[in-house]
Short mmCIF file of C-alpha atoms and ligand atoms in Angstrom, two decimals:
data_model
loop_
_atom_site.label_atom_id
_atom_site.label_comp_id
_atom_site.label_asym_id
_atom_site.label_seq_id
_atom_site.Cartn_x
_atom_site.Cartn_y
_atom_site.Cartn_z
CA UNK A 1 -13.99 12.07 -22.07
CA UNK A 2 -13.47 9.75 -19.13
CA UNK A 3 -11.05 6.96 -20.02
CA UNK A 4 -10.29 3.64 -18.41
CA UNK A 5 -6.56 3.38 -17.88
CA UNK A 6 -4.89 0.12 -16.86
CA UNK A 7 -1.70 0.33 -14.83
CA UNK A 8 0.50 -2.61 -15.81
CA UNK A 9 2.66 -2.46 -12.72
CA UNK A 10 2.73 -2.80 -8.93
CA UNK A 11 4.29 -1.19 -5.87
CA UNK A 12 5.01 2.48 -5.47
CA UNK A 13 4.98 3.34 -9.18
CA UNK A 14 1.53 1.80 -9.66
CA UNK A 15 0.23 3.97 -6.80
CA UNK A 16 1.97 7.02 -8.29
CA UNK A 17 0.36 6.47 -11.69
CA UNK A 18 -3.09 5.73 -10.21
CA UNK A 19 -3.00 9.09 -8.42
CA UNK A 20 -2.29 10.91 -11.69
CA UNK A 21 -5.07 9.03 -13.50
CA UNK A 22 -7.57 9.89 -10.79
CA UNK A 23 -6.50 13.54 -10.71
CA UNK A 24 -7.24 13.72 -14.43
CA UNK A 25 -10.73 12.35 -13.78
CA UNK A 26 -10.13 9.02 -15.49
CA UNK A 27 -10.73 5.53 -14.08
CA UNK A 28 -7.65 3.73 -12.76
CA UNK A 29 -7.61 -0.04 -13.20
CA UNK A 30 -5.01 -2.09 -11.30
CA UNK A 31 -3.86 -5.60 -12.09
CA UNK A 32 -2.27 -8.01 -9.63
CA UNK A 33 -0.84 -11.46 -9.04
CA UNK A 34 -1.58 -13.56 -5.94
CA UNK A 35 1.54 -12.50 -3.92
CA UNK A 36 0.24 -8.91 -4.19
CA UNK A 37 -3.10 -9.73 -2.55
CA UNK A 38 -3.87 -6.82 -0.23
CA UNK A 39 -1.25 -4.57 -1.84
CA UNK A 40 -1.88 -0.86 -1.77
CA UNK A 41 -2.14 -0.38 -5.54
CA UNK A 42 -5.21 -2.63 -5.51
CA UNK A 43 -6.82 -0.63 -2.75
CA UNK A 44 -6.25 2.80 -4.24
CA UNK A 45 -7.34 1.86 -7.77
CA UNK A 46 -10.96 2.24 -8.89
CA UNK A 47 -10.97 -1.37 -10.11
CA UNK A 48 -8.54 -4.24 -9.71
CA UNK A 49 -8.18 -7.34 -11.85
CA UNK A 50 -6.50 -10.54 -10.71
CA UNK A 51 -4.16 -11.88 -13.38
CA UNK A 52 -2.95 -15.17 -11.96
CA UNK A 53 -0.73 -16.82 -9.34
CA UNK A 54 2.46 -15.19 -10.56
CA UNK A 55 4.99 -14.48 -9.26
CA UNK A 56 6.22 -12.10 -11.96
CA UNK A 57 5.07 -14.27 -14.87
CA UNK A 58 1.60 -12.73 -15.06
CA UNK A 59 2.84 -9.15 -14.75
CA UNK A 60 5.05 -10.04 -17.73
CA UNK A 61 2.34 -11.83 -19.72
CA UNK A 62 1.37 -9.52 -22.57
CA UNK A 63 -1.30 -11.86 -23.90
CA UNK A 64 -2.99 -12.15 -20.52
CA UNK A 65 -2.90 -8.39 -19.98
CA UNK A 66 -4.39 -7.75 -23.43
CA UNK A 67 -7.09 -10.30 -22.70
CA UNK A 68 -8.20 -8.51 -19.53
CA UNK A 69 -7.80 -5.11 -21.18
CA UNK A 70 -10.25 -6.12 -23.93
CA UNK A 71 -12.64 -7.73 -21.49
CA UNK A 72 -12.75 -4.65 -19.24
CA UNK A 73 -12.89 -2.05 -22.05
CA UNK A 74 -9.53 -0.48 -21.29
CA UNK A 75 -8.69 2.63 -23.34
CA UNK A 76 -5.03 3.02 -22.41
CA UNK A 77 -2.19 1.23 -20.59
CA UNK A 78 0.58 2.79 -18.50
CA UNK A 79 3.52 0.39 -18.04
CA UNK A 80 5.42 2.20 -15.23
CA UNK A 81 9.08 1.08 -14.99
CA UNK A 82 10.52 -2.43 -14.96
CA UNK A 83 8.27 -5.35 -15.95
CA UNK A 84 6.94 -4.65 -19.48
CA UNK A 85 7.89 -0.96 -19.59
CA UNK A 86 10.68 -1.48 -22.11
CA UNK A 87 9.23 -4.46 -23.92
CA UNK A 88 8.25 -3.39 -27.45
CA UNK A 89 5.75 -6.26 -27.50
CA UNK A 90 3.36 -4.32 -25.26
CA UNK A 91 2.94 -1.20 -27.43
CA UNK A 92 2.74 -3.49 -30.45
CA UNK A 93 -0.07 -5.53 -28.89
CA UNK A 94 -1.77 -2.27 -27.89
CA UNK A 95 -1.79 -1.05 -31.49
CA UNK A 96 -3.23 -4.38 -32.64
CA UNK A 97 -6.00 -4.15 -30.03
CA UNK A 98 -6.77 -0.47 -30.51
CA UNK A 99 -5.52 0.50 -27.04
CA UNK A 100 -3.36 3.56 -26.34
CA UNK A 101 0.10 2.81 -24.96
CA UNK A 102 1.38 5.54 -22.65
CA UNK A 103 4.95 5.78 -23.88
CA UNK A 104 6.90 5.75 -27.13
CA UNK A 105 5.98 3.39 -29.95
CA UNK A 106 7.35 -0.14 -30.25
CA UNK A 107 9.94 0.79 -32.87
CA UNK A 108 11.50 3.50 -30.68
CA UNK A 109 11.50 1.19 -27.65
CA UNK A 110 13.01 -1.64 -29.60
CA UNK A 111 15.74 0.57 -31.13
CA UNK A 112 16.72 2.19 -27.84
CA UNK A 113 16.35 -0.95 -25.70
CA UNK A 114 19.15 -2.44 -27.74
CA UNK A 115 22.23 -0.58 -26.52
CA UNK A 116 24.23 -1.37 -29.66
CA UNK A 117 21.46 -0.09 -31.92
CA UNK A 118 21.00 2.99 -29.73
CA UNK A 119 24.72 3.78 -30.03
CA UNK A 120 24.43 3.51 -33.83
CA UNK A 121 21.56 5.97 -33.93
CA UNK A 122 23.45 8.37 -31.65
CA UNK A 123 26.64 8.05 -33.67
CA UNK A 124 24.62 9.12 -36.71
CA UNK A 125 23.56 12.26 -34.84
CA UNK A 126 27.14 12.93 -33.69
CA UNK A 127 26.27 12.53 -30.02
CA UNK A 128 29.50 12.07 -28.02
CA UNK A 129 30.09 8.57 -26.68
CA UNK A 130 32.87 6.26 -25.52
CA UNK A 131 34.42 3.81 -27.98
CA UNK A 132 32.49 0.54 -28.16
CA UNK A 133 31.85 -2.56 -30.24
CA UNK A 134 29.01 -4.29 -32.01
CA UNK A 135 27.62 -7.42 -30.37
CA UNK A 136 30.44 -9.85 -29.67
CA UNK A 137 30.45 -13.25 -31.38
CA UNK A 138 28.13 -15.94 -30.04
CA UNK A 139 31.05 -18.32 -29.74
CA UNK A 140 32.77 -17.74 -26.39
CA UNK A 141 36.37 -18.09 -27.56
CA UNK A 142 35.78 -15.74 -30.47
CA UNK A 143 34.04 -13.22 -28.19
CA UNK A 144 36.89 -13.31 -25.67
CA UNK A 145 39.40 -12.78 -28.49
CA UNK A 146 37.43 -9.73 -29.72
CA UNK A 147 37.39 -8.32 -26.20
CA UNK A 148 41.13 -8.74 -25.87
CA UNK A 149 41.70 -6.92 -29.17
CA UNK A 150 39.46 -4.08 -27.92
CA UNK A 151 41.39 -3.92 -24.63
CA UNK A 152 44.71 -3.74 -26.46
CA UNK A 153 43.45 -0.97 -28.68
CA UNK A 154 41.76 1.26 -26.07
CA UNK A 155 43.40 0.12 -22.84
CA UNK A 156 41.90 -1.34 -19.68
CA UNK A 157 39.55 -1.23 -17.88
CA UNK A 158 36.85 -2.22 -20.33
CA UNK A 159 33.13 -2.77 -19.66
CA UNK A 160 31.27 -5.86 -20.83
CA UNK A 161 27.61 -4.92 -21.14
CA UNK A 162 24.42 -6.81 -21.88
CA UNK A 163 23.04 -5.35 -25.11
CA UNK A 164 19.49 -5.72 -23.80
CA UNK A 165 20.54 -4.58 -20.32
CA UNK A 166 18.62 -2.70 -17.66
CA UNK A 167 18.58 -2.26 -13.90
CA UNK A 168 22.39 -2.56 -13.73
CA UNK A 169 22.38 -6.23 -14.65
CA UNK A 170 24.78 -7.92 -17.06
CA UNK A 171 27.47 -5.24 -16.61
CA UNK A 172 31.02 -6.37 -15.76
CA UNK A 173 34.17 -4.28 -15.57
CA UNK A 174 37.36 -6.05 -16.65
CA UNK A 175 40.67 -4.69 -15.44
CA UNK A 176 43.13 -7.14 -17.02
CA UNK A 177 43.15 -9.34 -20.14
CA UNK A 178 43.45 -12.50 -18.03
CA UNK A 179 40.06 -11.74 -16.44
CA UNK A 180 38.16 -11.32 -19.70
CA UNK A 181 36.95 -14.90 -20.02
CA UNK A 182 35.64 -15.24 -16.46
CA UNK A 183 33.87 -11.87 -16.52
CA UNK A 184 32.43 -12.57 -19.94
CA UNK A 185 30.91 -15.81 -18.66
CA UNK A 186 29.36 -13.99 -15.68
CA UNK A 187 27.99 -11.14 -17.80
CA UNK A 188 26.53 -13.52 -20.35
CA UNK A 189 24.90 -15.76 -17.73
CA UNK A 190 23.41 -12.72 -16.01
CA UNK A 191 22.19 -11.33 -19.34
CA UNK A 192 20.51 -14.60 -20.29
CA UNK A 193 18.84 -14.88 -16.88
CA UNK A 194 17.62 -11.28 -16.82
CA UNK A 195 16.88 -10.51 -20.47
CA UNK A 196 16.64 -13.90 -22.21
CA UNK A 197 19.41 -12.69 -24.51
CA UNK A 198 23.12 -13.45 -24.20
CA UNK A 199 24.19 -10.57 -26.45
CA UNK A 200 27.17 -8.75 -24.97
CA UNK A 201 29.10 -5.76 -26.31
CA UNK A 202 32.00 -3.70 -24.98
CA UNK A 203 32.45 -0.08 -23.99
CA UNK A 204 35.56 1.60 -22.82
CA UNK A 205 35.22 2.36 -19.12
CA UNK A 206 34.89 5.94 -18.02
CA UNK A 207 36.95 5.86 -14.82
CA UNK A 208 35.09 7.10 -11.73
CA UNK A 209 32.44 8.92 -13.73
CA UNK A 210 29.52 10.98 -12.59
CA UNK A 211 26.19 9.65 -13.82
CA UNK A 212 24.18 12.62 -15.06
CA UNK A 213 20.90 12.20 -16.89
CA UNK A 214 18.42 14.49 -18.57
CA UNK A 215 14.64 14.19 -18.41
CA UNK A 216 13.08 14.85 -21.76
CA UNK A 217 9.47 15.09 -22.91
CA UNK A 218 8.33 15.10 -26.53
CA UNK A 219 4.90 15.34 -28.10
CA UNK A 220 3.57 13.88 -31.33
CA UNK A 221 4.42 17.03 -33.29
CA UNK A 222 8.12 16.54 -32.51
CA UNK A 223 8.23 19.37 -29.97
CA UNK A 224 10.89 18.19 -27.52
CA UNK A 225 11.84 19.87 -24.25
CA UNK A 226 14.17 18.90 -21.43
CA UNK A 227 13.45 19.26 -17.72
CA UNK A 228 17.08 19.64 -16.66
CA UNK A 229 19.55 17.24 -15.14
CA UNK A 230 19.72 14.67 -12.36
CA UNK A 231 22.82 13.30 -10.69
CA UNK A 232 22.50 9.55 -10.03
CA UNK A 233 26.12 8.81 -9.15
CA UNK A 234 25.37 7.28 -5.77
CA UNK A 235 24.98 3.66 -6.82
CA UNK A 236 25.74 0.19 -5.61
CA UNK A 237 26.21 -2.64 -8.12
CA UNK A 238 25.57 -0.14 -10.94
CA UNK A 239 22.13 0.56 -9.47
CA UNK A 240 21.03 3.91 -8.17
CA UNK A 241 20.28 4.57 -4.51
CA UNK A 242 20.18 8.36 -4.29
CA UNK A 243 19.28 10.90 -6.97
CA UNK A 244 19.61 14.65 -7.03
CA UNK A 245 18.15 17.37 -9.24
CA UNK A 246 19.74 19.37 -10.70
CA UNK A 247 23.33 18.11 -11.07
CA UNK A 248 25.71 19.89 -8.67
CA UNK A 249 28.42 20.31 -11.30
CA UNK A 250 29.26 24.02 -10.96
CA UNK A 251 29.55 24.61 -14.73
CA UNK A 252 26.09 25.73 -15.90
CA UNK A 253 27.34 26.08 -19.48
CA UNK A 254 28.31 22.42 -19.53
CA UNK A 255 24.99 21.31 -18.04
CA UNK A 256 23.08 23.38 -20.61
CA UNK A 257 25.11 21.77 -23.38
CA UNK A 258 24.35 18.29 -22.01
CA UNK A 259 20.63 19.12 -21.91
CA UNK A 260 20.71 20.36 -25.49
CA UNK A 261 22.57 17.19 -26.51
CA UNK A 262 19.85 15.14 -24.82
CA UNK A 263 17.17 16.90 -26.85
CA UNK A 264 19.15 16.22 -30.04
CA UNK A 265 19.50 12.56 -29.02
CA UNK A 266 15.77 12.28 -28.43
CA UNK A 267 14.99 13.85 -31.78
CA UNK A 268 17.47 11.53 -33.53
CA UNK A 269 15.51 8.60 -32.12
CA UNK A 270 12.11 10.10 -33.11
CA UNK A 271 11.30 10.08 -29.44
CA UNK A 272 7.78 10.65 -28.17
CA UNK A 273 6.45 10.94 -24.58
CA UNK A 274 8.71 11.10 -21.47
CA UNK A 275 12.17 9.57 -21.46
CA UNK A 276 15.62 9.89 -19.96
CA UNK A 277 18.94 10.35 -21.71
CA UNK A 278 21.78 9.05 -19.53
CA UNK A 279 25.37 10.33 -19.72
CA UNK A 280 28.65 9.62 -17.97
CA UNK A 281 30.98 12.53 -17.19
CA UNK A 282 34.68 11.97 -16.65
CA UNK A 283 37.11 13.86 -14.41
CA UNK A 284 37.94 16.32 -17.21
CA UNK A 285 34.25 17.09 -17.65
CA UNK A 286 33.92 15.28 -20.96
CA UNK A 287 30.49 13.77 -21.29
CA UNK A 288 29.42 10.61 -23.08
CA UNK A 289 26.02 9.25 -24.08
CA UNK A 290 25.17 6.02 -22.26
CA UNK A 291 21.56 5.09 -23.00
CA UNK A 292 17.99 6.30 -23.30
CA UNK A 293 15.42 4.85 -20.94
CA UNK A 294 12.09 4.80 -22.74
CA UNK A 295 9.84 5.06 -19.70
CA UNK A 296 9.19 6.97 -16.53
CA UNK A 297 12.25 6.75 -14.31
CA UNK A 298 12.21 5.78 -10.63
CA UNK A 299 13.78 9.15 -9.82
CA UNK A 300 11.36 11.31 -11.84
CA UNK A 301 10.18 12.75 -8.50
CA UNK A 302 13.24 14.98 -8.05
CA UNK A 303 12.65 16.59 -11.43
CA UNK A 304 8.99 17.14 -10.60
CA UNK A 305 9.96 18.85 -7.35
CA UNK A 306 12.40 21.32 -8.96
CA UNK A 307 10.33 22.05 -12.09
CA UNK A 308 6.78 21.80 -10.72
CA UNK A 309 5.86 19.70 -13.76
CA UNK A 310 3.93 16.48 -13.11
CA UNK A 311 5.71 14.08 -15.45
CA UNK A 312 3.22 11.22 -15.16
CA UNK A 313 0.25 13.52 -15.74
CA UNK A 314 2.07 14.89 -18.79
CA UNK A 315 2.76 11.37 -20.07
CA UNK A 316 -0.93 10.50 -19.89
CA UNK A 317 -2.10 13.72 -21.53
CA UNK A 318 0.39 13.38 -24.38
CA UNK A 319 -0.61 9.77 -25.01
CA UNK A 320 -4.27 10.78 -25.11
CA UNK A 321 -3.48 13.20 -27.92
CA UNK A 322 -2.61 16.53 -26.29
CA UNK A 323 0.45 18.50 -27.33
CA UNK A 324 2.96 20.03 -24.93
CA UNK A 325 1.55 23.02 -23.06
CA UNK A 326 4.94 24.41 -22.09
CA UNK A 327 7.95 25.47 -24.12
CA UNK A 328 11.60 25.13 -23.18
CA UNK A 329 11.72 28.69 -21.87
CA UNK A 330 8.81 27.96 -19.52
CA UNK A 331 10.79 25.29 -17.70
CA UNK A 332 12.50 26.74 -14.64
CA UNK A 333 14.59 24.86 -12.13
CA UNK A 334 13.99 26.02 -8.55
CA UNK A 335 16.20 24.83 -5.70
CA UNK A 336 17.34 21.26 -5.19
CA UNK A 337 15.65 17.94 -4.63
CA UNK A 338 17.11 14.68 -3.31
CA UNK A 339 15.47 11.27 -3.53
CA UNK A 340 16.56 8.36 -1.38
CA UNK A 341 15.34 4.90 -2.29
CA UNK A 342 14.33 3.33 1.00
CA UNK A 343 14.80 -0.35 0.27
CA UNK A 344 14.13 -3.48 2.31
CA UNK A 345 17.82 -4.34 2.30
CA UNK A 346 20.62 -4.80 4.79
CA UNK A 347 23.40 -2.33 3.95
CA UNK A 348 25.64 -4.10 6.47
CA UNK A 349 25.30 -7.32 4.53
CA UNK A 350 26.05 -6.14 0.99
CA UNK A 351 22.52 -4.72 0.60
CA UNK A 352 20.94 -8.17 0.83
CA UNK A 353 17.17 -8.01 0.23
CA UNK A 354 14.99 -8.39 3.34
CA UNK A 355 11.82 -9.65 1.64
CA UNK A 356 9.18 -11.73 3.36
CA UNK A 357 9.16 -9.65 6.55
CA UNK A 358 6.33 -7.66 8.11
CA UNK A 359 6.45 -3.95 8.82
CA UNK A 360 5.73 -3.78 12.58
CA UNK A 361 5.87 -0.05 12.95
CA UNK A 362 5.65 2.56 10.24
CA UNK A 363 5.95 6.24 11.04
CA UNK A 364 6.79 8.56 8.19
CA UNK A 365 8.04 12.15 8.28
CA UNK A 366 6.13 15.02 6.69
CA UNK A 367 6.07 18.78 6.51
CA UNK A 368 7.36 21.40 4.14
CA UNK A 369 9.26 20.17 1.11
CA UNK A 370 8.74 16.48 1.87
CA UNK A 371 7.29 13.93 -0.53
CA UNK A 372 6.77 10.19 -0.09
CA UNK A 373 6.10 7.75 -2.91
CA UNK A 374 5.58 4.37 -1.32
CA UNK A 375 3.22 1.49 -0.90
CA UNK A 376 3.98 -0.12 2.45
CA UNK A 377 2.03 0.41 5.63
CA UNK A 378 2.05 -0.83 9.19
CA UNK A 379 1.13 -4.49 9.24
CA UNK A 380 2.10 -5.06 5.60
CA UNK A 381 4.19 -8.12 4.74
CA UNK A 382 6.70 -7.45 1.96
CA UNK A 383 6.36 -10.11 -0.77
CA UNK A 384 9.70 -11.83 -1.28
CA UNK A 385 9.30 -12.18 -5.01
CA UNK A 386 9.48 -8.55 -6.11
CA UNK A 387 12.09 -5.83 -5.82
CA UNK A 388 13.13 -4.29 -2.53
CA UNK A 389 11.98 -0.68 -2.98
CA UNK A 390 9.60 0.29 -0.17
CA UNK A 391 9.28 4.03 -0.42
CA UNK A 392 11.04 6.94 -2.08
CA UNK A 393 11.75 9.83 0.24
CA UNK A 394 12.10 13.01 -1.82
CA UNK A 395 12.85 16.37 -0.24
CA UNK A 396 12.96 19.77 -1.86
CA UNK A 397 14.81 22.84 -0.61
CA UNK A 398 15.77 26.33 -1.65
CA UNK A 399 19.49 25.62 -1.49
CA UNK A 400 21.60 22.47 -1.45
CA UNK A 401 22.35 22.90 2.27
CA UNK A 402 18.73 23.40 3.17
CA UNK A 403 17.80 20.28 1.18
CA UNK A 404 20.42 18.18 2.99
CA UNK A 405 19.26 19.53 6.38
CA UNK A 406 15.66 18.67 5.55
CA UNK A 407 16.67 15.19 4.40
CA UNK A 408 18.56 14.58 7.66
CA UNK A 409 15.53 15.64 9.69
CA UNK A 410 13.26 13.31 7.71
CA UNK A 411 15.58 10.33 8.00
CA UNK A 412 15.94 10.86 11.75
CA UNK A 413 12.16 10.92 12.08
CA UNK A 414 11.49 7.88 9.90
CA UNK A 415 10.58 4.69 11.75
CA UNK A 416 10.25 1.43 9.87
CA UNK A 417 10.74 -1.60 12.08
CA UNK A 418 10.36 -5.32 11.63
CA UNK A 419 12.91 -5.45 8.85
CA UNK A 420 16.23 -3.91 7.88
CA UNK A 421 16.11 -0.92 5.58
CA UNK A 422 18.57 1.50 4.01
CA UNK A 423 17.50 4.33 6.38
CA UNK A 424 20.36 4.01 8.95
CA UNK A 425 22.84 3.87 6.08
CA UNK A 426 21.38 7.06 4.62
CA UNK A 427 21.66 8.77 8.02
CA UNK A 428 25.40 8.05 7.87
CA UNK A 429 25.44 9.28 4.28
CA UNK A 430 23.84 12.68 4.92
CA UNK A 431 26.36 13.30 7.68
CA UNK A 432 29.37 12.46 5.54
CA UNK A 433 31.40 15.53 4.44
CA UNK A 434 32.00 14.43 0.83
CA UNK A 435 28.30 13.81 0.33
CA UNK A 436 27.54 17.20 1.86
CA UNK A 437 30.03 18.81 -0.52
CA UNK A 438 28.00 17.41 -3.42
CA UNK A 439 31.12 16.19 -5.23
CA UNK A 440 31.00 12.44 -5.77
CA UNK A 441 31.13 9.89 -8.59
CA UNK A 442 29.88 6.34 -9.13
CA UNK A 443 32.71 4.90 -6.98
CA UNK A 444 31.51 6.83 -3.90
CA UNK A 445 29.79 3.97 -2.04
CA UNK A 446 32.61 1.54 -2.70
CA UNK A 447 35.11 4.09 -1.43
CA UNK A 448 33.18 4.73 1.78
CA UNK A 449 32.77 1.32 3.43
CA UNK A 450 32.62 3.11 6.80
CA UNK A 451 29.09 4.27 5.92
CA UNK A 452 27.90 0.75 6.79
CA UNK A 453 29.61 1.03 10.15
CA UNK A 454 26.71 1.81 12.46
CA UNK A 455 24.91 0.10 15.32
CA UNK A 456 21.66 -1.16 13.99
CA UNK A 457 19.70 -1.93 17.11
CA UNK A 458 16.07 -1.17 17.33
CA UNK A 459 15.69 1.54 19.94
CA UNK A 460 13.72 0.80 23.09
CA UNK A 461 11.06 3.28 22.01
CA UNK A 462 10.60 1.48 18.71
CA UNK A 463 10.44 -1.89 20.40
CA UNK A 464 7.71 -0.66 22.70
CA UNK A 465 5.88 0.97 19.79
CA UNK A 466 6.07 -2.33 17.89
CA UNK A 467 4.68 -4.20 20.86
CA UNK A 468 1.80 -1.78 21.31
CA UNK A 469 1.04 -1.91 17.60
CA UNK A 470 0.95 -5.68 17.75
CA UNK A 471 -1.34 -5.76 20.78
CA UNK A 472 -3.79 -3.39 19.14
CA UNK A 473 -3.39 -4.90 15.68
CA UNK A 474 -2.82 -1.33 14.74
CA UNK A 475 -2.81 -0.59 11.04
CA UNK A 476 -1.69 2.74 9.75
CA UNK A 477 -4.12 4.41 7.45
CA UNK A 478 -2.63 2.96 4.27
CA UNK A 479 -3.52 6.04 2.28
CA UNK A 480 -1.21 8.26 4.29
CA UNK A 481 2.01 6.72 3.12
P1 ADP B 501 15.93 3.78 -13.08
O1 ADP B 501 14.47 4.02 -13.29
O2 ADP B 501 16.57 4.88 -12.35
O3 ADP B 501 16.70 3.40 -14.30
P2 ADP B 501 16.53 1.12 -12.14
O4 ADP B 501 17.69 1.03 -13.05
O5 ADP B 501 16.71 0.68 -10.72
O6 ADP B 501 15.99 2.61 -12.04
O7 ADP B 501 15.32 0.35 -12.80
C1 ADP B 501 13.99 0.50 -12.30
C2 ADP B 501 13.32 -0.83 -12.05
O8 ADP B 501 13.09 -1.48 -13.26
C3 ADP B 501 14.13 -1.78 -11.21
O9 ADP B 501 13.24 -2.53 -10.44
C4 ADP B 501 14.83 -2.64 -12.23
O10 ADP B 501 15.14 -3.90 -11.70
C5 ADP B 501 13.80 -2.71 -13.31
N1 ADP B 501 14.34 -2.77 -14.66
C6 ADP B 501 15.01 -1.80 -15.29
N2 ADP B 501 15.28 -2.17 -16.56
C7 ADP B 501 14.77 -3.40 -16.74
C8 ADP B 501 14.71 -4.31 -17.84
N3 ADP B 501 15.21 -4.03 -19.03
N4 ADP B 501 14.09 -5.49 -17.65
C9 ADP B 501 13.56 -5.79 -16.46
N5 ADP B 501 13.55 -4.96 -15.40
C10 ADP B 501 14.17 -3.79 -15.52
P1 ADP B 502 21.34 -0.06 -17.26
O1 ADP B 502 20.53 -0.20 -18.51
O2 ADP B 502 21.49 -1.30 -16.49
O3 ADP B 502 20.91 1.13 -16.45
P2 ADP B 502 23.60 1.56 -18.10
O4 ADP B 502 24.21 1.44 -19.46
O5 ADP B 502 22.73 2.73 -17.86
O6 ADP B 502 22.82 0.23 -17.79
O7 ADP B 502 24.74 1.52 -16.99
C1 ADP B 502 24.40 1.44 -15.62
C2 ADP B 502 25.56 1.96 -14.76
O8 ADP B 502 26.76 1.21 -15.02
C3 ADP B 502 25.94 3.41 -15.02
O9 ADP B 502 25.17 4.32 -14.27
C4 ADP B 502 27.42 3.40 -14.61
O10 ADP B 502 27.55 3.51 -13.21
C5 ADP B 502 27.90 2.03 -15.03
N1 ADP B 502 28.47 2.05 -16.40
C6 ADP B 502 27.87 1.64 -17.54
N2 ADP B 502 28.69 1.80 -18.61
C7 ADP B 502 29.83 2.34 -18.15
C8 ADP B 502 31.08 2.75 -18.75
N3 ADP B 502 31.30 2.63 -20.07
N4 ADP B 502 32.04 3.28 -17.95
C9 ADP B 502 31.83 3.40 -16.62
N5 ADP B 502 30.71 3.03 -15.99
C10 ADP B 502 29.70 2.50 -16.73
MG1 MG B 503 20.91 3.09 -17.13
#
């Protein structure tokens, strides 16, 4: 039966989800705040509902969203990532209002969203992890003293982490005992600002780790499969920029073991729907559980490209009561996929956001093995109040080398002018030998400051194109993004 599905998100992920809803023959309902007037997710949806002036507060207002959901006879809600995606209050409100939440239930989200609780559940299932603490004391002096005891016991560096953390915020590495207090204050302030909770705990640092994660999908019968690994080691400020599927670690036995561990972790948490189990891998190839993200991940595209499985479509079908159609042995990984997050940021200025600017010229690459998940178009002004992701460029290839070659071609053909983006930085990146070798860890960007060493002038051709576009008030067809 045709359902009305509300997408409680914006930007590229809202567009991504709307496509899946429409492909399934359901009705896609968008919501928006005033700064998103004219945004693509409103145009591609079947219906769009204005929530309020925002910014951000209305997208985060569960009561308001439930109010419109009731009023417009919504059957199900997809939260996307960010915003309310990991807020257990949304699935709870959905249950109370007889609406289907596309994701795990509130108890699972609340258990796994709390990193200390998640570690307890995983410890019970004997999932490998680094030494860590409970929440530190509320009192600052007592908390600092606990951290110093931990540092003495396990050695430095140690990691202070926001218990409710997400998006790389509230994470501070401490290298020496004399820095504990200052870093604790920063981590706590960041945690309070981002998560309205000052809870901080400690983990031992895995030095120069690889970040490897496993996509898992589980149905209501407990059938749980994994869709292989992704490497997300290329990060700045603990936030991912580039993601690769599958991991390039040449030990297939180890990767299989990590995938099986991820399935065990998901089962231990009674997981349902799509999720991601994140691990860190040290130089000696020991792996440690880090967290489970209870939502669709930004980088789900690379897994879709190498498995052929539409993760968002699967999420919706499972939430509407279907069971998994494929078994573990049906999942095959073919070739490699790389996603680059093209952000409105200036890599030459510490990746400062470039919000508030207008896209003068937008020309995107296409062709075999190329996928774009975006929401900006020529003439679009980027709202300043949301995150800086413009479009995800995902390429798929038969081999790693072919995938890198394809990526280079796409980046060289991409034109976004009117604002600074991460594209010129990525062009440097794809030409860098260590990146090409596929062997890097989370310190890669920090260790390659020369990647930001490029001349960022708009070429004459682009300037002329921008001028012509302006004269003709040319708008790209916003559907071909
Ligand atoms: P990934 O999906 O790979 O984990 P990010 O860590 O960048 O990607 O998170 C995806 C988006 O969701 C980002 O915009 C980030 O700021 C936001 N986000 C992630 N976790 C939270 C959270 N707990 N609260 C608020 N926003 C979050
Ligand atoms: P978030 O919820 O913000 O994604 P994570 O716990 O997933 O937080 O950590 C984000 C990133 O921070 C990781 O990908 C990794 O680069 C770094 N990190 C987190 N914990 C550790 C640790 N114990 N040792 C080394 N790096 C870590
Ligand atoms: Mg994480």
